Amino acid sequence: MRFTLLATLVGLAVGAFAQSSSADAYVAFESPIAKVGVLANIGPSGSKSQGAKASASNSAGIVVASPSTSNPNYLYTWTRDTSLVFKALIDQFTSGEDTTLRGLIDSFTSSQAILQQVSNPSGTVSTGGLGEPKFNIDETAFTDAWGRPQRDGPALRSTAIISYANWLLDNSNTTYVTQTLWPIIKLDLDYVANNWNQSTFDLWEEVNSSSFFTTAVQHRALREGATFATRIGQTSVVAGYTTQADNLLCFLQSYWNPIAGYITANTGGGRSGKDANTVLTSIHTFDPAAGCDAATFQPCSDKALSNLKVYVDSFRSIYTINSGIAANAAVATGRYPEDSYQGGNPWYLTTLSVAEQLYDALIVWDTLGSINVTATSLSFFQQFSSGIAAGTFPSTSATYTTLTSAIKDFADGFVAMNAQYTPSNGGLSEQYSRSTGAPVSAVDLTWSYAATLTAFHARSGKTYAGWGAAGLTVPAVCSTSGSGTGSGGATVAVTFNVQATTVFGENIYLTGSVDALENWSPDNALLLSAANYPVWSITVNLPASTSVEYKYIRKNNGAVTWESDPNNSITTPASGSATETDTWR
Ligand code: NOJ
Ligand code: NOJ
């Protein structure tokens, strides 16, 4: 039984209501369930968090991704899921909405301090272990093969802990902050400052390259980390964090595809690059004080809105459950259109992220008292007013009223989509079937519940402390050197195009003589995009004025074939960009 049926039974003719009434009803129904759902998955007392495996007991503060133990087995703890979940809980606590959460938050920080020190396949605490994506729920290392490292984890964790630490400082608990929390925060921030320019698996644990979400959350972490360090008098780290934050902000711009009007999620991967990665970035780096600034892809920025439309539209024709829905109405959305994991279905948390970005945008437009439509965001706004032109529309104008009410309704439509496919007990799994809407994959996914809570908060107009996104200036020249690799040199964007015919299942990669080309590592080689097959391409930031050697390799089911000798070479220009046009040898 679907939520709409349940609602009908309790007397609400949801189907006959506008999207907003259906969303209202779902918010009332699902909010308490989502809160209980989050808490049930946190050890040691969460009702669903108990280790089903006899050997594994769930330690205090440890977030189980889902109690599902097979297909998929999610009875592990991921740093990303945990940090996003606790950021939501910490916001509830610091805003006074739920004052009971303090003990749980303390157990979260203590358990993270333990996990930081656990040696694991990514390394020790000082040799890269902080990038390990997941652990066993008894706080031991997970040692099977996995997509590692995932470098968003330390950034998201420090963001969560900093938001708690700022509240503690406001409430005169300085000693605990400087003696207990700062060492945890500093380990993560140092890791980000030293490793941000190294390749990473994306948040979906599949693509090893650079990833927009990871870059953006790393930028946020170092930016707010510098401010936080200043606040507690730890001034020695401030310049280093700020330098790398500037470099990250510079690099962040390179993901924007100005011709197609969207953010390319990963530099590798060989896909369209349309991905919920980018929408999740807007909501998790939202700063209400930053207005509609496009440098940090704020939710109401023209780039983020253009991107949102392209992302949403990529799911209109691929899911059966979206068929027959008007081209400007809400649909169910997934991680990325090419996804095949567990059937490649819509996800609750990605569909809600669309709604949350729009609610955030509505909050900021209301504060600014106007909407600015640019050439970049025009196609987004034309969905709601076909005749609209670029310009600024003050809140007193009819156009502003038309746009904001249509966008609120559009946002509510994404909530209503989840509502339609939420089972009658309110349980939220990871996905719902693209053909029937029935729940699929991990049951009671903690992140699904947390995403529900944050989207509903944004819908009610609530905002939380910002992180310093306002008024940032993008440096004119990007440097990709982490502080650990010595002096920051300038880089240039080099596009590699290689004509290569491949068989099904085979992909083309690039590796070479510098860090940015993974130092001749076939394992870490960069995957090229086949968007213009048989030409495979990738754009990489390489050190300027440097001679670099490289080769393409092909991989098929683990088998690696190198191009024949000699190595290809290029001397990069001092500035600007360059293109290499090759044919597979
Ligand atoms: C498990 C990961 O959690 C998931 O994100 C990924 O899609 C699959 N492995 C397939 O690689
Ligand atoms: C798979 C998702 O792709 C990944 O982002 C998440 O961390 C894990 N599942 C656990 O929920």
mmCIF file of C-alpha atoms in Angstrom, residues 2 319-321 345-346 420-421 432-440:
data_model
loop_
_atom_site.group_PDB
_atom_site.id
_atom_site.type_symbol
_atom_site.label_atom_id
_atom_site.label_comp_id
_atom_site.label_asym_id
_atom_site.label_seq_id
_atom_site.Cartn_x
_atom_site.Cartn_y
_atom_site.Cartn_z
ATOM 1 C CA ARG A 2 1.348 3.361 -1.019
ATOM 2 C CA TYR A 319 11.978 5.579 -15.861
ATOM 3 C CA THR A 320 8.599 4.049 -16.641
ATOM 4 C CA ILE A 321 7.103 5.641 -13.531
ATOM 5 C CA ASN A 345 16.353 3.181 -10.005
ATOM 6 C CA PRO A 346 15.193 6.476 -8.554
ATOM 7 C CA GLN A 420 3.571 8.292 -3.748
ATOM 8 C CA TYR A 421 6.236 5.590 -3.486
ATOM 9 C CA TYR A 432 12.183 2.652 -5.584
ATOM 10 C CA SER A 433 11.630 0.663 -8.719
ATOM 11 C CA ARG A 434 11.863 2.574 -11.972
ATOM 12 C CA SER A 435 9.020 0.466 -13.376
ATOM 13 C CA THR A 436 6.623 -0.039 -10.450
ATOM 14 C CA GLY A 437 7.713 2.357 -7.710
ATOM 15 C CA ALA A 438 8.038 -0.475 -5.186
ATOM 16 C CA PRO A 439 10.875 -0.076 -2.642
ATOM 17 C CA VAL A 440 14.210 -1.522 -3.814
#
